[in-house]
PDB file of C-alpha atoms in Angstrom:
ATOM      1  CA  GLY T   1      10.492 -11.289   7.709  1.00  0.00           C
ATOM      2  CA  ALA T   2      12.910  -9.569   5.486  1.00  0.00           C
ATOM      3  CA  VAL T   3      13.277  -6.239   3.976  1.00  0.00           C
ATOM      4  CA  ARG T   4      12.336  -5.601   0.397  1.00  0.00           C
ATOM      5  CA  VAL T   5      12.444  -2.723  -1.952  1.00  0.00           C
ATOM      6  CA  LEU T   6      10.819  -3.349  -5.416  1.00  0.00           C
ATOM      7  CA  LEU T   7      10.281  -0.560  -7.292  1.00  0.00           C
ATOM      8  CA  LEU T   8       7.410  -0.223  -9.965  1.00  0.00           C
ATOM      9  CA  ALA T   9       7.024  -4.033  -8.940  1.00  0.00           C
ATOM     10  CA  VAL T  10       5.463  -5.739  -6.232  1.00  0.00           C
ATOM     11  CA  ALA T  11       2.121  -7.681  -5.350  1.00  0.00           C
ATOM     12  CA  ALA T  12       1.849  -9.698  -2.551  1.00  0.00           C
ATOM     13  CA  GLY T  13       4.449 -11.800  -2.416  1.00  0.00           C
ATOM     14  CA  SER T  14       5.458 -11.961  -6.227  1.00  0.00           C
ATOM     15  CA  ALA T  15       7.681  -9.449  -7.949  1.00  0.00           C
ATOM     16  CA  THR T  16       5.861 -10.080 -11.332  1.00  0.00           C
ATOM     17  CA  ALA T  17       3.921  -7.251 -11.200  1.00  0.00           C
ATOM     18  CA  SER T  18       4.425  -4.493 -14.053  1.00  0.00           C
ATOM     19  CA  VAL T  19       4.161  -0.752 -15.267  1.00  0.00           C
ATOM     20  CA  VAL T  20       1.316  -1.877 -17.421  1.00  0.00           C
ATOM     21  CA  GLY T  21      -0.575  -3.886 -14.545  1.00  0.00           C
ATOM     22  CA  LEU T  22      -0.515  -0.762 -12.623  1.00  0.00           C
ATOM     23  CA  THR T  23      -1.394   1.812 -15.532  1.00  0.00           C
ATOM     24  CA  GLY T  24      -4.691  -0.303 -16.308  1.00  0.00           C
ATOM     25  CA  ALA T  25      -2.971  -0.329 -19.723  1.00  0.00           C
ATOM     26  CA  GLY T  26      -3.329  -4.232 -19.680  1.00  0.00           C
ATOM     27  CA  GLY T  27      -2.184  -7.274 -17.456  1.00  0.00           C
ATOM     28  CA  THR T  28       1.113  -9.091 -17.055  1.00  0.00           C
ATOM     29  CA  ASP T  29       0.920  -8.809 -13.009  1.00  0.00           C
ATOM     30  CA  THR T  30       0.059 -11.928 -11.241  1.00  0.00           C
ATOM     31  CA  ALA T  31       0.113 -12.743  -7.647  1.00  0.00           C
ATOM     32  CA  GLN T  32       1.386 -16.362  -6.519  1.00  0.00           C
ATOM     33  CA  ALA T  33      -1.033 -19.199  -4.294  1.00  0.00           C
ATOM     34  CA  ALA T  34       0.402 -18.738  -1.455  1.00  0.00           C
ATOM     35  CA  ALA T  35      -1.137 -15.264  -0.354  1.00  0.00           C
ATOM     36  CA  PRO T  36      -0.261 -13.516   2.687  1.00  0.00           C
ATOM     37  CA  GLU T  37      -2.309 -14.137   5.407  1.00  0.00           C
ATOM     38  CA  SER T  38      -2.771 -10.238   6.844  1.00  0.00           C
ATOM     39  CA  ILE T  39      -2.441  -7.442   3.936  1.00  0.00           C
ATOM     40  CA  LEU T  40      -1.859  -3.801   5.256  1.00  0.00           C
ATOM     41  CA  PHE T  41      -1.958  -1.726   2.086  1.00  0.00           C
ATOM     42  CA  ALA T  42       0.207   1.986   3.373  1.00  0.00           C
ATOM     43  CA  LEU T  43      -1.168   4.747   0.079  1.00  0.00           C
ATOM     44  CA  ASP T  44       0.450   7.722  -0.636  1.00  0.00           C
ATOM     45  CA  ILE T  45      -2.337  11.039  -1.113  1.00  0.00           C
ATOM     46  CA  SER T  46      -0.245  13.396  -0.657  1.00  0.00           C
ATOM     47  CA  ARG T  47      -0.501  16.746  -4.007  1.00  0.00           C
ATOM     48  CA  SER T  48       2.263  15.231  -5.610  1.00  0.00           C
ATOM     49  CA  MET T  49      -0.020  12.027  -6.471  1.00  0.00           C
ATOM     50  CA  ASP T  50      -2.723  14.262  -8.121  1.00  0.00           C
ATOM     51  CA  ALA T  51      -0.209  14.301 -11.241  1.00  0.00           C
ATOM     52  CA  THR T  52      -1.689  13.214 -14.342  1.00  0.00           C
ATOM     53  CA  ASP T  53       1.675  11.300 -16.135  1.00  0.00           C
ATOM     54  CA  ILE T  54      -1.168   8.556 -15.372  1.00  0.00           C
ATOM     55  CA  ALA T  55      -4.005   8.412 -16.007  1.00  0.00           C
ATOM     56  CA  PRO T  56      -6.411  10.110 -14.490  1.00  0.00           C
ATOM     57  CA  SER T  57      -3.815  10.679 -11.941  1.00  0.00           C
ATOM     58  CA  ARG T  58      -1.825   8.764  -9.863  1.00  0.00           C
ATOM     59  CA  GLN T  59      -3.794   8.406  -7.114  1.00  0.00           C
ATOM     60  CA  ALA T  60      -6.505   7.425  -8.947  1.00  0.00           C
ATOM     61  CA  ALA T  61      -4.196   4.364 -11.016  1.00  0.00           C
ATOM     62  CA  ALA T  62      -2.970   2.879  -7.473  1.00  0.00           C
ATOM     63  CA  ARG T  63      -6.409   3.045  -5.551  1.00  0.00           C
ATOM     64  CA  ALA T  64      -7.551   0.636  -8.981  1.00  0.00           C
ATOM     65  CA  TRP T  65      -5.095  -1.015  -8.768  1.00  0.00           C
ATOM     66  CA  LEU T  66      -4.958  -2.333  -5.053  1.00  0.00           C
ATOM     67  CA  ALA T  67      -8.928  -2.736  -5.709  1.00  0.00           C
ATOM     68  CA  ARG T  68      -7.322  -5.820  -8.551  1.00  0.00           C
ATOM     69  CA  LEU T  69      -4.446  -6.852  -5.726  1.00  0.00           C
ATOM     70  CA  VAL T  70      -7.482  -7.194  -3.266  1.00  0.00           C
ATOM     71  CA  GLU T  71      -9.685  -9.547  -5.461  1.00  0.00           C
ATOM     72  CA  ARG T  72      -7.160 -11.328  -6.912  1.00  0.00           C
ATOM     73  CA  THR T  73      -5.362 -12.506  -3.815  1.00  0.00           C
ATOM     74  CA  SER T  74      -8.417 -12.674  -1.634  1.00  0.00           C
ATOM     75  CA  PRO T  75      -6.333 -12.505   1.689  1.00  0.00           C
ATOM     76  CA  ARG T  76      -7.975 -13.799   5.722  1.00  0.00           C
ATOM     77  CA  ALA T  77      -7.419  -9.767   6.228  1.00  0.00           C
ATOM     78  CA  ALA T  78      -6.625  -6.765   4.864  1.00  0.00           C
ATOM     79  CA  GLY T  79      -6.219  -2.719   5.634  1.00  0.00           C
ATOM     80  CA  LEU T  80      -5.771   0.711   4.876  1.00  0.00           C
ATOM     81  CA  VAL T  81      -3.015   2.974   6.284  1.00  0.00           C
ATOM     82  CA  LEU T  82      -3.245   6.316   4.025  1.00  0.00           C
ATOM     83  CA  PHE T  83      -0.712   8.820   4.684  1.00  0.00           C
ATOM     84  CA  ALA T  84       0.599  12.545   3.571  1.00  0.00           C
ATOM     85  CA  GLY T  85       1.838  14.143   6.372  1.00  0.00           C
ATOM     86  CA  GLU T  86       0.517  11.813   9.179  1.00  0.00           C
ATOM     87  CA  PRO T  87      -0.625   8.892   8.936  1.00  0.00           C
ATOM     88  CA  LEU T  88      -4.208   7.749   8.944  1.00  0.00           C
ATOM     89  CA  LEU T  89      -5.782   4.421   9.537  1.00  0.00           C
ATOM     90  CA  THR T  90      -8.858   4.068   7.396  1.00  0.00           C
ATOM     91  CA  CYS T  91      -9.968   0.013   7.341  1.00  0.00           C
ATOM     92  CA  PRO T  92      -8.618  -1.481   9.961  1.00  0.00           C
ATOM     93  CA  LEU T  93      -7.908  -5.234   9.325  1.00  0.00           C
ATOM     94  CA  THR T  94     -10.656  -7.141   8.932  1.00  0.00           C
ATOM     95  CA  SER T  95     -12.291  -9.952   6.595  1.00  0.00           C
ATOM     96  CA  ASP T  96     -14.527  -7.775   5.472  1.00  0.00           C
ATOM     97  CA  LEU T  97     -12.963  -6.535   1.892  1.00  0.00           C
ATOM     98  CA  GLY T  98     -16.539  -3.885   1.186  1.00  0.00           C
ATOM     99  CA  ALA T  99     -15.138  -2.561   3.867  1.00  0.00           C
ATOM    100  CA  LEU T 100     -11.387  -2.226   2.350  1.00  0.00           C
ATOM    101  CA  ARG T 101     -12.847  -2.053  -1.166  1.00  0.00           C
ATOM    102  CA  LEU T 102     -15.130   1.206   0.396  1.00  0.00           C
ATOM    103  CA  ALA T 103     -12.607   2.747   1.970  1.00  0.00           C
ATOM    104  CA  LEU T 104     -10.204   2.608  -0.702  1.00  0.00           C
ATOM    105  CA  ASP T 105     -12.859   4.642  -2.648  1.00  0.00           C
ATOM    106  CA  GLU T 106     -12.954   7.183  -0.431  1.00  0.00           C
ATOM    107  CA  ALA T 107      -9.185   7.671  -0.203  1.00  0.00           C
ATOM    108  CA  GLY T 108      -9.298  10.438  -2.481  1.00  0.00           C
ATOM    109  CA  ALA T 109     -11.798  12.586  -0.527  1.00  0.00           C
ATOM    110  CA  THR T 110      -9.214  11.704   2.721  1.00  0.00           C
ATOM    111  CA  GLN T 111      -7.159  13.848   0.812  1.00  0.00           C
ATOM    112  CA  LEU T 112      -8.276  17.443   1.801  1.00  0.00           C
ATOM    113  CA  ALA T 113      -7.933  16.037   5.045  1.00  0.00           C
ATOM    114  CA  ILE T 114      -4.409  15.142   5.512  1.00  0.00           C
ATOM    115  CA  PRO T 115      -2.078  17.219   4.577  1.00  0.00           C
ATOM    116  CA  GLY T 116       1.328  17.230   3.686  1.00  0.00           C
ATOM    117  CA  GLY T 117       4.343  15.691   1.366  1.00  0.00           C
ATOM    118  CA  SER T 118       4.858  11.848   1.420  1.00  0.00           C
ATOM    119  CA  ILE T 119       6.207  10.565   5.211  1.00  0.00           C
ATOM    120  CA  LEU T 120       7.290   7.362   4.077  1.00  0.00           C
ATOM    121  CA  GLY T 121       8.511   6.485   7.947  1.00  0.00           C
ATOM    122  CA  PRO T 122       5.782   7.219  10.224  1.00  0.00           C
ATOM    123  CA  ALA T 123       3.574   5.790   7.391  1.00  0.00           C
ATOM    124  CA  ILE T 124       5.527   1.925   7.525  1.00  0.00           C
ATOM    125  CA  ALA T 125       5.058   2.614  11.874  1.00  0.00           C
ATOM    126  CA  ARG T 126       1.639   3.389  11.661  1.00  0.00           C
ATOM    127  CA  SER T 127       1.185  -0.174   9.521  1.00  0.00           C
ATOM    128  CA  VAL T 128       2.926  -2.302  11.639  1.00  0.00           C
ATOM    129  CA  ALA T 129       1.486  -1.658  14.698  1.00  0.00           C
ATOM    130  CA  ALA T 130      -1.430  -2.076  13.221  1.00  0.00           C
ATOM    131  CA  PHE T 131      -0.965  -5.706  12.403  1.00  0.00           C
ATOM    132  CA  GLY T 132      -0.955  -6.099  16.500  1.00  0.00           C
ATOM    133  CA  GLU T 133       0.944  -9.177  17.502  1.00  0.00           C
ATOM    134  CA  GLY T 134       0.836 -12.790  15.654  1.00  0.00           C
ATOM    135  CA  ARG T 135       2.666 -14.981  13.743  1.00  0.00           C
ATOM    136  CA  ALA T 136       0.835 -14.922  10.928  1.00  0.00           C
ATOM    137  CA  ARG T 137       2.821 -14.097   7.578  1.00  0.00           C
ATOM    138  CA  ARG T 138       1.748 -10.374   7.232  1.00  0.00           C
ATOM    139  CA  THR T 139       2.672  -8.094   4.331  1.00  0.00           C
ATOM    140  CA  LEU T 140       2.723  -4.457   4.177  1.00  0.00           C
ATOM    141  CA  ILE T 141       2.280  -3.566   0.352  1.00  0.00           C
ATOM    142  CA  VAL T 142       3.399   0.449   0.437  1.00  0.00           C
ATOM    143  CA  VAL T 143       2.172   2.830  -2.608  1.00  0.00           C
ATOM    144  CA  SER T 144       3.805   5.464  -3.147  1.00  0.00           C
ATOM    145  CA  ASP T 145       5.586   8.294  -5.628  1.00  0.00           C
ATOM    146  CA  GLY T 146       8.348   8.539  -4.023  1.00  0.00           C
ATOM    147  CA  GLU T 147       8.917  12.117  -3.166  1.00  0.00           C
ATOM    148  CA  ASP T 148       9.258  11.079   0.479  1.00  0.00           C
ATOM    149  CA  THR T 149       9.644  14.691   2.665  1.00  0.00           C
ATOM    150  CA  GLY T 150      10.586  13.324   5.599  1.00  0.00           C
ATOM    151  CA  SER T 151      12.740  10.757   7.969  1.00  0.00           C
ATOM    152  CA  GLY T 152      12.550   7.399  10.075  1.00  0.00           C
ATOM    153  CA  VAL T 153      12.370   5.197   7.032  1.00  0.00           C
ATOM    154  CA  ALA T 154      15.697   2.627   7.983  1.00  0.00           C
ATOM    155  CA  GLU T 155      14.110   2.770  11.433  1.00  0.00           C
ATOM    156  CA  ALA T 156      10.780   1.868  10.160  1.00  0.00           C
ATOM    157  CA  ALA T 157      11.847  -0.512   7.859  1.00  0.00           C
ATOM    158  CA  ALA T 158      13.889  -2.281  10.647  1.00  0.00           C
ATOM    159  CA  ALA T 159      11.522  -2.465  13.531  1.00  0.00           C
ATOM    160  CA  ALA T 160       9.197  -3.870  10.821  1.00  0.00           C
ATOM    161  CA  LYS T 161      11.790  -6.410  10.046  1.00  0.00           C
ATOM    162  CA  GLN T 162      11.898  -7.426  13.747  1.00  0.00           C
ATOM    163  CA  ALA T 163       8.059  -7.628  14.305  1.00  0.00           C
ATOM    164  CA  GLY T 164       8.191 -10.305  11.090  1.00  0.00           C
ATOM    165  CA  VAL T 165       6.510  -8.291   8.616  1.00  0.00           C
ATOM    166  CA  VAL T 166       7.639  -7.894   5.237  1.00  0.00           C
ATOM    167  CA  VAL T 167       7.203  -4.992   3.268  1.00  0.00           C
ATOM    168  CA  HIS T 168       7.067  -3.645  -0.528  1.00  0.00           C
ATOM    169  CA  THR T 169       6.882  -0.647  -1.998  1.00  0.00           C
ATOM    170  CA  VAL T 170       4.821  -0.067  -5.055  1.00  0.00           C
ATOM    171  CA  GLY T 171       5.912   3.675  -7.045  1.00  0.00           C
ATOM    172  CA  VAL T 172       3.413   5.412  -9.576  1.00  0.00           C
ATOM    173  CA  GLY T 173       5.028   7.365 -11.902  1.00  0.00           C
ATOM    174  CA  THR T 174       6.905   8.119 -14.491  1.00  0.00           C
ATOM    175  CA  ALA T 175       8.545  10.805 -13.703  1.00  0.00           C
TER     176      ALA T 175
END
C-alpha cells in the first residue's frame, strides 16, 4: 500500500474530486468502480473547522461531502474517527452505512467533548488501529483544514503504509 497526499482532490481511490464537489456547489467529483472494501474517515472537528470561508462552515461542508462520498462508493464497511486534541472512534467499521451517516450527523455535537487543535498523527494512528488485521483493501481518508498542531504525522503515515492502509488527505478551506 502506498501513502498518498493529495490536497483538495481525493475520493475513494480517485483523484478527481474537486473543491466544487466539497463545497457542494456542483459536481465533477466521481468515484472509481473498484472502491476499497473498507473506508475509515478521520474528520477534523477542531475549532478552526468552524470557519465560514466555506458555507455554512468547513466542518458542515466536509460532513456533507463525506455523506455524498459514502452514498456513491457504497463500501462493504465504513467507519468514522473524529479528532481534535484526541482521536475518538465514533463509528467502528460497519456495513450499516446508516450508522455512519448518523455518526456524521452527530459530529458537530461531539466537537464540544473533544477540545484541542488538529493533531493529525494520533488521528491517523487511531484510524489504522481501527481497521484491525486483514487483507481487505483499506483506505483512510483524512479530512482537515490542515492546521496540524501536533507531531508524529510522518511516523503514523509510515505505520499506515506498513499496515497496507492507503491514506488520502482532503484539505478543507480557502485560507
